[in-house]
mmCIF file of N, CA, C and O in Angstrom:
data_model
loop_
_atom_site.group_PDB
_atom_site.id
_atom_site.type_symbol
_atom_site.label_atom_id
_atom_site.label_comp_id
_atom_site.label_asym_id
_atom_site.label_seq_id
_atom_site.Cartn_x
_atom_site.Cartn_y
_atom_site.Cartn_z
ATOM 1 N N MET G 1 0.863 -1.174 0.000
ATOM 2 C CA MET G 1 0.000 0.000 0.000
ATOM 3 C C MET G 1 0.902 1.226 0.000
ATOM 4 O O MET G 1 1.608 1.491 0.948
ATOM 5 N N GLU G 2 0.899 1.971 -1.045
ATOM 6 C CA GLU G 2 1.788 3.118 -1.179
ATOM 7 C C GLU G 2 1.093 4.426 -0.804
ATOM 8 O O GLU G 2 1.688 5.295 -0.221
ATOM 9 N N ASP G 3 -0.120 4.580 -1.205
ATOM 10 C CA ASP G 3 -0.825 5.838 -0.982
ATOM 11 C C ASP G 3 -1.744 5.727 0.219
ATOM 12 O O ASP G 3 -2.091 4.649 0.662
ATOM 13 N N THR G 4 -2.124 6.879 0.710
ATOM 14 C CA THR G 4 -3.086 6.912 1.799
ATOM 15 C C THR G 4 -4.419 7.380 1.235
ATOM 16 O O THR G 4 -4.474 8.080 0.231
ATOM 17 N N VAL G 5 -5.470 6.963 1.863
ATOM 18 C CA VAL G 5 -6.808 7.364 1.446
ATOM 19 C C VAL G 5 -7.473 8.033 2.633
ATOM 20 O O VAL G 5 -7.623 7.433 3.694
ATOM 21 N N LEU G 6 -7.848 9.285 2.460
ATOM 22 C CA LEU G 6 -8.498 10.037 3.518
ATOM 23 C C LEU G 6 -9.999 10.033 3.253
ATOM 24 O O LEU G 6 -10.436 10.325 2.158
ATOM 25 N N GLU G 7 -10.759 9.678 4.267
ATOM 26 C CA GLU G 7 -12.212 9.615 4.125
ATOM 27 C C GLU G 7 -12.862 10.503 5.187
ATOM 28 O O GLU G 7 -12.470 10.471 6.339
ATOM 29 N N THR G 8 -13.833 11.280 4.776
ATOM 30 C CA THR G 8 -14.591 12.076 5.730
ATOM 31 C C THR G 8 -16.018 11.546 5.717
ATOM 32 O O THR G 8 -16.659 11.512 4.687
ATOM 33 N N GLU G 9 -16.492 11.115 6.875
ATOM 34 C CA GLU G 9 -17.841 10.569 6.946
ATOM 35 C C GLU G 9 -18.815 11.543 7.585
ATOM 36 O O GLU G 9 -19.990 11.498 7.311
ATOM 37 N N ALA G 10 -18.323 12.422 8.436
ATOM 38 C CA ALA G 10 -19.139 13.448 9.079
ATOM 39 C C ALA G 10 -18.187 14.484 9.649
ATOM 40 O O ALA G 10 -16.986 14.245 9.720
ATOM 41 N N ASP G 11 -18.714 15.615 10.057
ATOM 42 C CA ASP G 11 -17.862 16.672 10.590
ATOM 43 C C ASP G 11 -17.039 16.220 11.789
ATOM 44 O O ASP G 11 -15.910 16.643 11.972
ATOM 45 N N ASP G 12 -17.616 15.348 12.615
ATOM 46 C CA ASP G 12 -16.906 14.932 13.824
ATOM 47 C C ASP G 12 -16.278 13.550 13.695
ATOM 48 O O ASP G 12 -15.816 12.980 14.665
ATOM 49 N N PHE G 13 -16.226 12.991 12.479
ATOM 50 C CA PHE G 13 -15.629 11.680 12.261
ATOM 51 C C PHE G 13 -14.752 11.711 11.018
ATOM 52 O O PHE G 13 -15.164 12.184 9.973
ATOM 53 N N ARG G 14 -13.533 11.206 11.172
ATOM 54 C CA ARG G 14 -12.608 11.175 10.039
ATOM 55 C C ARG G 14 -11.820 9.877 10.106
ATOM 56 O O ARG G 14 -11.496 9.394 11.188
ATOM 57 N N SER G 15 -11.521 9.297 8.960
ATOM 58 C CA SER G 15 -10.687 8.107 8.927
ATOM 59 C C SER G 15 -9.729 8.181 7.748
ATOM 60 O O SER G 15 -9.957 8.934 6.798
ATOM 61 N N ALA G 16 -8.669 7.403 7.835
ATOM 62 C CA ALA G 16 -7.683 7.356 6.758
ATOM 63 C C ALA G 16 -7.033 5.980 6.745
ATOM 64 O O ALA G 16 -6.831 5.375 7.797
ATOM 65 N N GLN G 17 -6.741 5.502 5.562
ATOM 66 C CA GLN G 17 -5.961 4.282 5.398
ATOM 67 C C GLN G 17 -4.500 4.708 5.359
ATOM 68 O O GLN G 17 -4.140 5.606 4.598
ATOM 69 N N VAL G 18 -3.674 4.097 6.176
ATOM 70 C CA VAL G 18 -2.258 4.451 6.231
ATOM 71 C C VAL G 18 -1.421 3.178 6.065
ATOM 72 O O VAL G 18 -1.907 2.068 6.250
ATOM 73 N N CYS G 19 -0.162 3.377 5.708
ATOM 74 C CA CYS G 19 0.765 2.276 5.532
ATOM 75 C C CYS G 19 1.981 2.521 6.416
ATOM 76 O O CYS G 19 2.510 3.631 6.451
ATOM 77 N N VAL G 20 2.415 1.504 7.123
ATOM 78 C CA VAL G 20 3.619 1.602 7.941
ATOM 79 C C VAL G 20 4.815 1.532 6.993
ATOM 80 O O VAL G 20 5.032 0.518 6.336
ATOM 81 N N ARG G 21 5.563 2.619 6.903
ATOM 82 C CA ARG G 21 6.683 2.689 5.967
ATOM 83 C C ARG G 21 8.031 2.459 6.637
ATOM 84 O O ARG G 21 9.025 2.247 5.954
ATOM 85 N N ASN G 22 8.076 2.501 7.945
ATOM 86 C CA ASN G 22 9.331 2.322 8.664
ATOM 87 C C ASN G 22 9.855 0.903 8.478
ATOM 88 O O ASN G 22 9.089 -0.064 8.562
ATOM 89 N N GLU G 23 11.155 0.783 8.257
ATOM 90 C CA GLU G 23 11.780 -0.514 8.034
ATOM 91 C C GLU G 23 11.525 -1.490 9.183
ATOM 92 O O GLU G 23 11.323 -2.677 8.974
ATOM 93 N N LEU G 24 11.514 -0.982 10.405
ATOM 94 C CA LEU G 24 11.291 -1.834 11.575
ATOM 95 C C LEU G 24 9.823 -1.899 11.992
ATOM 96 O O LEU G 24 9.497 -2.428 13.060
ATOM 97 N N GLY G 25 8.938 -1.363 11.172
ATOM 98 C CA GLY G 25 7.521 -1.387 11.494
ATOM 99 C C GLY G 25 7.159 -0.347 12.542
ATOM 100 O O GLY G 25 7.910 0.589 12.800
ATOM 101 N N LEU G 26 6.010 -0.526 13.151
ATOM 102 C CA LEU G 26 5.541 0.401 14.186
ATOM 103 C C LEU G 26 6.140 -0.051 15.519
ATOM 104 O O LEU G 26 5.467 -0.615 16.374
ATOM 105 N N HIS G 27 7.460 0.158 15.667
ATOM 106 C CA HIS G 27 8.168 -0.258 16.870
ATOM 107 C C HIS G 27 8.045 0.823 17.947
ATOM 108 O O HIS G 27 7.286 1.781 17.800
ATOM 109 N N ALA G 28 8.777 0.697 19.035
ATOM 110 C CA ALA G 28 8.594 1.545 20.212
ATOM 111 C C ALA G 28 8.718 3.043 19.929
ATOM 112 O O ALA G 28 7.904 3.827 20.408
ATOM 113 N N ARG G 29 9.730 3.455 19.186
ATOM 114 C CA ARG G 29 9.939 4.890 18.955
ATOM 115 C C ARG G 29 8.780 5.531 18.185
ATOM 116 O O ARG G 29 8.205 6.513 18.653
ATOM 117 N N PRO G 30 8.384 4.991 17.022
ATOM 118 C CA PRO G 30 7.245 5.609 16.332
ATOM 119 C C PRO G 30 5.925 5.451 17.088
ATOM 120 O O PRO G 30 5.073 6.331 17.043
ATOM 121 N N ALA G 31 5.759 4.346 17.806
ATOM 122 C CA ALA G 31 4.535 4.159 18.593
ATOM 123 C C ALA G 31 4.448 5.216 19.690
ATOM 124 O O ALA G 31 3.375 5.773 19.943
ATOM 125 N N ALA G 32 5.588 5.512 20.318
ATOM 126 C CA ALA G 32 5.606 6.540 21.365
ATOM 127 C C ALA G 32 5.286 7.905 20.773
ATOM 128 O O ALA G 32 4.520 8.681 21.354
ATOM 129 N N ARG G 33 5.832 8.193 19.615
ATOM 130 C CA ARG G 33 5.575 9.485 18.967
ATOM 131 C C ARG G 33 4.106 9.603 18.568
ATOM 132 O O ARG G 33 3.486 10.650 18.744
ATOM 133 N N LEU G 34 3.553 8.530 18.024
ATOM 134 C CA LEU G 34 2.145 8.523 17.628
ATOM 135 C C LEU G 34 1.244 8.745 18.841
ATOM 136 O O LEU G 34 0.335 9.577 18.808
ATOM 137 N N ALA G 35 1.499 8.016 19.931
ATOM 138 C CA ALA G 35 0.689 8.159 21.141
ATOM 139 C C ALA G 35 0.809 9.565 21.709
ATOM 140 O O ALA G 35 -0.190 10.172 22.115
ATOM 141 N N GLN G 36 2.018 10.103 21.729
ATOM 142 C CA GLN G 36 2.251 11.448 22.257
ATOM 143 C C GLN G 36 1.474 12.497 21.458
ATOM 144 O O GLN G 36 0.840 13.382 22.033
ATOM 145 N N GLU G 37 1.500 12.394 20.143
ATOM 146 C CA GLU G 37 0.764 13.345 19.301
ATOM 147 C C GLU G 37 -0.742 13.150 19.455
ATOM 148 O O GLU G 37 -1.495 14.119 19.516
ATOM 149 N N ALA G 38 -1.193 11.905 19.508
ATOM 150 C CA ALA G 38 -2.621 11.613 19.630
ATOM 151 C C ALA G 38 -3.199 12.175 20.925
ATOM 152 O O ALA G 38 -4.344 12.639 20.963
ATOM 153 N N GLN G 39 -2.391 12.172 21.993
ATOM 154 C CA GLN G 39 -2.852 12.665 23.288
ATOM 155 C C GLN G 39 -3.130 14.166 23.285
ATOM 156 O O GLN G 39 -3.812 14.670 24.171
ATOM 157 N N LYS G 40 -2.664 14.868 22.295
ATOM 158 C CA LYS G 40 -2.882 16.312 22.206
ATOM 159 C C LYS G 40 -4.296 16.666 21.755
ATOM 160 O O LYS G 40 -4.697 17.819 21.822
ATOM 161 N N PHE G 41 -5.045 15.661 21.302
ATOM 162 C CA PHE G 41 -6.385 15.905 20.766
ATOM 163 C C PHE G 41 -7.463 15.392 21.709
ATOM 164 O O PHE G 41 -7.275 14.384 22.394
ATOM 165 N N ALA G 42 -8.592 16.080 21.705
ATOM 166 C CA ALA G 42 -9.726 15.683 22.543
ATOM 167 C C ALA G 42 -10.469 14.484 21.957
ATOM 168 O O ALA G 42 -11.094 13.717 22.689
ATOM 169 N N SER G 43 -10.395 14.308 20.658
ATOM 170 C CA SER G 43 -11.119 13.236 19.981
ATOM 171 C C SER G 43 -10.656 11.852 20.416
ATOM 172 O O SER G 43 -9.504 11.666 20.803
ATOM 173 N N GLU G 44 -11.578 10.902 20.310
ATOM 174 C CA GLU G 44 -11.225 9.495 20.474
ATOM 175 C C GLU G 44 -10.500 9.089 19.195
ATOM 176 O O GLU G 44 -10.988 9.346 18.092
ATOM 177 N N ILE G 45 -9.331 8.466 19.316
ATOM 178 C CA ILE G 45 -8.541 8.095 18.140
ATOM 179 C C ILE G 45 -8.191 6.616 18.240
ATOM 180 O O ILE G 45 -7.628 6.161 19.236
ATOM 181 N N LEU G 46 -8.534 5.886 17.198
ATOM 182 C CA LEU G 46 -8.270 4.454 17.149
ATOM 183 C C LEU G 46 -7.378 4.130 15.966
ATOM 184 O O LEU G 46 -7.446 4.793 14.926
ATOM 185 N N LEU G 47 -6.575 3.078 16.110
ATOM 186 C CA LEU G 47 -5.782 2.549 15.013
ATOM 187 C C LEU G 47 -6.193 1.092 14.861
ATOM 188 O O LEU G 47 -6.214 0.345 15.852
ATOM 189 N N GLU G 48 -6.540 0.698 13.631
ATOM 190 C CA GLU G 48 -7.078 -0.635 13.398
ATOM 191 C C GLU G 48 -6.224 -1.422 12.417
ATOM 192 O O GLU G 48 -5.744 -0.878 11.427
ATOM 193 N N SER G 49 -6.074 -2.694 12.727
ATOM 194 C CA SER G 49 -5.392 -3.640 11.850
ATOM 195 C C SER G 49 -6.259 -4.883 11.791
ATOM 196 O O SER G 49 -6.406 -5.584 12.806
ATOM 197 N N GLY G 50 -6.853 -5.130 10.650
ATOM 198 C CA GLY G 50 -7.775 -6.261 10.538
ATOM 199 C C GLY G 50 -8.935 -6.088 11.498
ATOM 200 O O GLY G 50 -9.599 -5.060 11.510
ATOM 201 N N ASP G 51 -9.141 -7.067 12.378
ATOM 202 C CA ASP G 51 -10.244 -6.978 13.345
ATOM 203 C C ASP G 51 -9.781 -6.448 14.698
ATOM 204 O O ASP G 51 -10.549 -6.410 15.651
ATOM 205 N N GLN G 52 -8.529 -6.024 14.793
ATOM 206 C CA GLN G 52 -7.984 -5.491 16.043
ATOM 207 C C GLN G 52 -8.021 -3.965 16.009
ATOM 208 O O GLN G 52 -7.561 -3.335 15.062
ATOM 209 N N SER G 53 -8.583 -3.371 17.049
ATOM 210 C CA SER G 53 -8.695 -1.922 17.170
ATOM 211 C C SER G 53 -8.121 -1.502 18.511
ATOM 212 O O SER G 53 -8.487 -2.065 19.543
ATOM 213 N N VAL G 54 -7.186 -0.505 18.479
ATOM 214 C CA VAL G 54 -6.544 -0.076 19.716
ATOM 215 C C VAL G 54 -6.623 1.438 19.869
ATOM 216 O O VAL G 54 -6.781 2.167 18.892
ATOM 217 N N ASP G 55 -6.464 1.885 21.092
ATOM 218 C CA ASP G 55 -6.441 3.305 21.427
ATOM 219 C C ASP G 55 -5.103 3.885 20.967
ATOM 220 O O ASP G 55 -4.043 3.485 21.447
ATOM 221 N N ALA G 56 -5.136 4.833 20.049
ATOM 222 C CA ALA G 56 -3.912 5.423 19.514
ATOM 223 C C ALA G 56 -3.204 6.319 20.529
ATOM 224 O O ALA G 56 -2.080 6.746 20.288
ATOM 225 N N LYS G 57 -3.841 6.589 21.654
ATOM 226 C CA LYS G 57 -3.219 7.413 22.692
ATOM 227 C C LYS G 57 -2.407 6.571 23.676
ATOM 228 O O LYS G 57 -1.789 7.101 24.584
ATOM 229 N N SER G 58 -2.397 5.258 23.483
ATOM 230 C CA SER G 58 -1.700 4.339 24.381
ATOM 231 C C SER G 58 -0.563 3.634 23.651
ATOM 232 O O SER G 58 -0.810 2.843 22.734
ATOM 233 N N ILE G 59 0.662 3.893 24.061
ATOM 234 C CA ILE G 59 1.812 3.238 23.420
ATOM 235 C C ILE G 59 1.720 1.717 23.564
ATOM 236 O O ILE G 59 2.025 0.989 22.614
ATOM 237 N N LEU G 60 1.289 1.246 24.717
ATOM 238 C CA LEU G 60 1.192 -0.207 24.916
ATOM 239 C C LEU G 60 0.164 -0.820 23.971
ATOM 240 O O LEU G 60 0.400 -1.888 23.396
ATOM 241 N N ASP G 61 -0.969 -0.158 23.811
ATOM 242 C CA ASP G 61 -1.984 -0.647 22.875
ATOM 243 C C ASP G 61 -1.432 -0.674 21.458
ATOM 244 O O ASP G 61 -1.638 -1.636 20.709
ATOM 245 N N LEU G 62 -0.721 0.392 21.062
ATOM 246 C CA LEU G 62 -0.165 0.461 19.712
ATOM 247 C C LEU G 62 0.833 -0.668 19.462
ATOM 248 O O LEU G 62 0.845 -1.270 18.380
ATOM 249 N N LEU G 63 1.643 -0.974 20.444
ATOM 250 C CA LEU G 63 2.644 -2.027 20.286
ATOM 251 C C LEU G 63 2.005 -3.407 20.137
ATOM 252 O O LEU G 63 2.584 -4.294 19.504
ATOM 253 N N THR G 64 0.804 -3.602 20.688
ATOM 254 C CA THR G 64 0.128 -4.900 20.551
ATOM 255 C C THR G 64 -0.264 -5.191 19.111
ATOM 256 O O THR G 64 -0.490 -6.345 18.755
ATOM 257 N N LEU G 65 -0.322 -4.169 18.268
ATOM 258 C CA LEU G 65 -0.637 -4.394 16.859
ATOM 259 C C LEU G 65 0.491 -5.143 16.148
ATOM 260 O O LEU G 65 0.250 -5.827 15.164
ATOM 261 N N ALA G 66 1.730 -4.979 16.646
ATOM 262 C CA ALA G 66 2.905 -5.604 16.022
ATOM 263 C C ALA G 66 2.881 -5.390 14.508
ATOM 264 O O ALA G 66 3.040 -6.315 13.722
ATOM 265 N N ALA G 67 2.673 -4.137 14.093
ATOM 266 C CA ALA G 67 2.515 -3.795 12.680
ATOM 267 C C ALA G 67 3.869 -3.704 11.976
ATOM 268 O O ALA G 67 4.661 -2.818 12.270
ATOM 269 N N PRO G 68 4.139 -4.617 11.037
ATOM 270 C CA PRO G 68 5.415 -4.598 10.324
ATOM 271 C C PRO G 68 5.415 -3.587 9.171
ATOM 272 O O PRO G 68 4.369 -3.029 8.818
ATOM 273 N N GLN G 69 6.578 -3.375 8.578
ATOM 274 C CA GLN G 69 6.669 -2.500 7.412
ATOM 275 C C GLN G 69 5.731 -3.024 6.329
ATOM 276 O O GLN G 69 5.614 -4.219 6.099
ATOM 277 N N GLY G 70 5.028 -2.104 5.694
ATOM 278 C CA GLY G 70 4.090 -2.455 4.631
ATOM 279 C C GLY G 70 2.686 -2.768 5.111
ATOM 280 O O GLY G 70 1.776 -2.952 4.306
ATOM 281 N N CYS G 71 2.497 -2.827 6.408
ATOM 282 C CA CYS G 71 1.191 -3.141 6.986
ATOM 283 C C CYS G 71 0.205 -1.995 6.745
ATOM 284 O O CYS G 71 0.514 -0.834 6.966
ATOM 285 N N ALA G 72 -0.987 -2.331 6.270
ATOM 286 C CA ALA G 72 -2.041 -1.348 6.067
ATOM 287 C C ALA G 72 -2.867 -1.229 7.338
ATOM 288 O O ALA G 72 -3.286 -2.235 7.911
ATOM 289 N N LEU G 73 -3.072 -0.003 7.791
ATOM 290 C CA LEU G 73 -3.836 0.274 8.999
ATOM 291 C C LEU G 73 -4.911 1.299 8.711
ATOM 292 O O LEU G 73 -4.794 2.070 7.751
ATOM 293 N N THR G 74 -5.929 1.335 9.537
ATOM 294 C CA THR G 74 -6.963 2.358 9.443
ATOM 295 C C THR G 74 -6.890 3.231 10.684
ATOM 296 O O THR G 74 -6.907 2.728 11.804
ATOM 297 N N LEU G 75 -6.794 4.510 10.451
ATOM 298 C CA LEU G 75 -6.764 5.508 11.507
ATOM 299 C C LEU G 75 -8.143 6.134 11.573
ATOM 300 O O LEU G 75 -8.660 6.604 10.551
ATOM 301 N N ARG G 76 -8.780 6.108 12.752
ATOM 302 C CA ARG G 76 -10.128 6.666 12.909
ATOM 303 C C ARG G 76 -10.162 7.629 14.086
ATOM 304 O O ARG G 76 -9.598 7.338 15.133
ATOM 305 N N ALA G 77 -10.831 8.746 13.884
ATOM 306 C CA ALA G 77 -10.991 9.717 14.973
ATOM 307 C C ALA G 77 -12.438 10.196 15.008
ATOM 308 O O ALA G 77 -13.063 10.393 13.964
ATOM 309 N N ARG G 78 -12.935 10.375 16.223
ATOM 310 C CA ARG G 78 -14.301 10.886 16.412
ATOM 311 C C ARG G 78 -14.247 11.950 17.492
ATOM 312 O O ARG G 78 -13.782 11.706 18.595
ATOM 313 N N GLY G 79 -14.742 13.140 17.148
ATOM 314 C CA GLY G 79 -14.769 14.241 18.107
ATOM 315 C C GLY G 79 -14.633 15.572 17.405
ATOM 316 O O GLY G 79 -14.548 15.649 16.174
ATOM 317 N N THR G 80 -14.595 16.621 18.189
ATOM 318 C CA THR G 80 -14.594 17.974 17.630
ATOM 319 C C THR G 80 -13.348 18.313 16.831
ATOM 320 O O THR G 80 -13.409 19.133 15.928
ATOM 321 N N ASP G 81 -12.217 17.676 17.144
ATOM 322 C CA ASP G 81 -10.978 17.961 16.409
ATOM 323 C C ASP G 81 -10.498 16.744 15.609
ATOM 324 O O ASP G 81 -9.308 16.578 15.347
ATOM 325 N N ALA G 82 -11.441 15.902 15.188
ATOM 326 C CA ALA G 82 -11.109 14.669 14.472
ATOM 327 C C ALA G 82 -10.334 14.935 13.184
ATOM 328 O O ALA G 82 -9.369 14.232 12.876
ATOM 329 N N GLY G 83 -10.749 15.930 12.420
ATOM 330 C CA GLY G 83 -10.067 16.238 11.167
ATOM 331 C C GLY G 83 -8.617 16.611 11.374
ATOM 332 O O GLY G 83 -7.719 16.097 10.709
ATOM 333 N N LYS G 84 -8.372 17.484 12.330
ATOM 334 C CA LYS G 84 -7.009 17.924 12.643
ATOM 335 C C LYS G 84 -6.182 16.753 13.178
ATOM 336 O O LYS G 84 -5.004 16.596 12.839
ATOM 337 N N ALA G 85 -6.799 15.914 13.994
ATOM 338 C CA ALA G 85 -6.097 14.759 14.558
ATOM 339 C C ALA G 85 -5.643 13.806 13.458
ATOM 340 O O ALA G 85 -4.474 13.409 13.411
ATOM 341 N N VAL G 86 -6.540 13.441 12.567
ATOM 342 C CA VAL G 86 -6.180 12.512 11.493
ATOM 343 C C VAL G 86 -5.137 13.131 10.569
ATOM 344 O O VAL G 86 -4.174 12.465 10.185
ATOM 345 N N ASP G 87 -5.285 14.389 10.228
ATOM 346 C CA ASP G 87 -4.293 15.053 9.371
ATOM 347 C C ASP G 87 -2.901 15.021 10.005
ATOM 348 O O ASP G 87 -1.910 14.707 9.351
ATOM 349 N N THR G 88 -2.832 15.332 11.284
ATOM 350 C CA THR G 88 -1.551 15.361 11.994
ATOM 351 C C THR G 88 -0.921 13.974 12.069
ATOM 352 O O THR G 88 0.263 13.798 11.772
ATOM 353 N N LEU G 89 -1.717 12.981 12.440
ATOM 354 C CA LEU G 89 -1.193 11.626 12.591
ATOM 355 C C LEU G 89 -0.862 10.999 11.240
ATOM 356 O O LEU G 89 0.113 10.252 11.112
ATOM 357 N N LEU G 90 -1.632 11.329 10.237
ATOM 358 C CA LEU G 90 -1.358 10.862 8.880
ATOM 359 C C LEU G 90 0.013 11.346 8.417
ATOM 360 O O LEU G 90 0.793 10.582 7.834
ATOM 361 N N ASN G 91 0.335 12.585 8.728
ATOM 362 C CA ASN G 91 1.643 13.125 8.350
ATOM 363 C C ASN G 91 2.781 12.384 9.037
ATOM 364 O O ASN G 91 3.865 12.242 8.462
ATOM 365 N N LEU G 92 2.572 11.912 10.247
ATOM 366 C CA LEU G 92 3.598 11.120 10.918
ATOM 367 C C LEU G 92 3.907 9.855 10.123
ATOM 368 O O LEU G 92 5.068 9.499 9.919
ATOM 369 N N PHE G 93 2.845 9.168 9.680
ATOM 370 C CA PHE G 93 3.045 7.958 8.873
ATOM 371 C C PHE G 93 3.735 8.287 7.551
ATOM 372 O O PHE G 93 4.656 7.588 7.135
ATOM 373 N N LEU G 94 3.292 9.352 6.902
ATOM 374 C CA LEU G 94 3.869 9.731 5.610
ATOM 375 C C LEU G 94 5.348 10.085 5.727
ATOM 376 O O LEU G 94 6.124 9.840 4.796
ATOM 377 N N ASN G 95 5.743 10.648 6.862
ATOM 378 C CA ASN G 95 7.141 11.064 7.079
ATOM 379 C C ASN G 95 7.945 10.036 7.869
ATOM 380 O O ASN G 95 8.998 10.359 8.409
ATOM 381 N N ARG G 96 7.437 8.797 7.947
ATOM 382 C CA ARG G 96 8.116 7.710 8.660
ATOM 383 C C ARG G 96 8.481 8.079 10.097
ATOM 384 O O ARG G 96 9.526 7.668 10.608
ATOM 385 N N PHE G 97 7.678 8.928 10.713
ATOM 386 C CA PHE G 97 7.889 9.330 12.113
ATOM 387 C C PHE G 97 9.264 9.954 12.314
ATOM 388 O O PHE G 97 9.846 9.873 13.380
ATOM 389 N N GLY G 98 9.789 10.555 11.257
ATOM 390 C CA GLY G 98 11.086 11.219 11.343
ATOM 391 C C GLY G 98 12.278 10.286 11.209
ATOM 392 O O GLY G 98 13.405 10.727 11.328
ATOM 393 N N GLU G 99 12.032 9.005 10.940
ATOM 394 C CA GLU G 99 13.123 8.056 10.751
ATOM 395 C C GLU G 99 13.481 7.972 9.273
ATOM 396 O O GLU G 99 12.619 8.117 8.412
ATOM 397 N N GLU G 100 14.754 7.733 8.974
ATOM 398 C CA GLU G 100 15.178 7.664 7.581
ATOM 399 C C GLU G 100 14.735 6.396 6.891
ATOM 400 O O GLU G 100 14.470 6.377 5.698
ATOM 401 N N LYS G 101 14.685 5.296 7.626
ATOM 402 C CA LYS G 101 14.324 4.003 7.020
ATOM 403 C C LYS G 101 13.012 3.509 7.554
ATOM 404 O O LYS G 101 12.624 3.745 8.632
#
């Protein structure tokens, strides 16, 4: 999965398909960065892989996904700042969380 797909379902709900581009997958460093950024928003934010859905504000929950490089995930947010939350977190995935590989 190379591209991301941003979907808007309602003003207070936003989702996006994202791809883990980091060579080591969604390991501790990017998971911590994702959780830290997600905590800045009031919206409920979930990250989904298949039938597993976790709280994106929890590093431990994110690590349970064990998402390898190339893994397709769905990012979902519901709340007053859902659009801003998804846009911000989507950029983290697109920029490999600041990692080169």
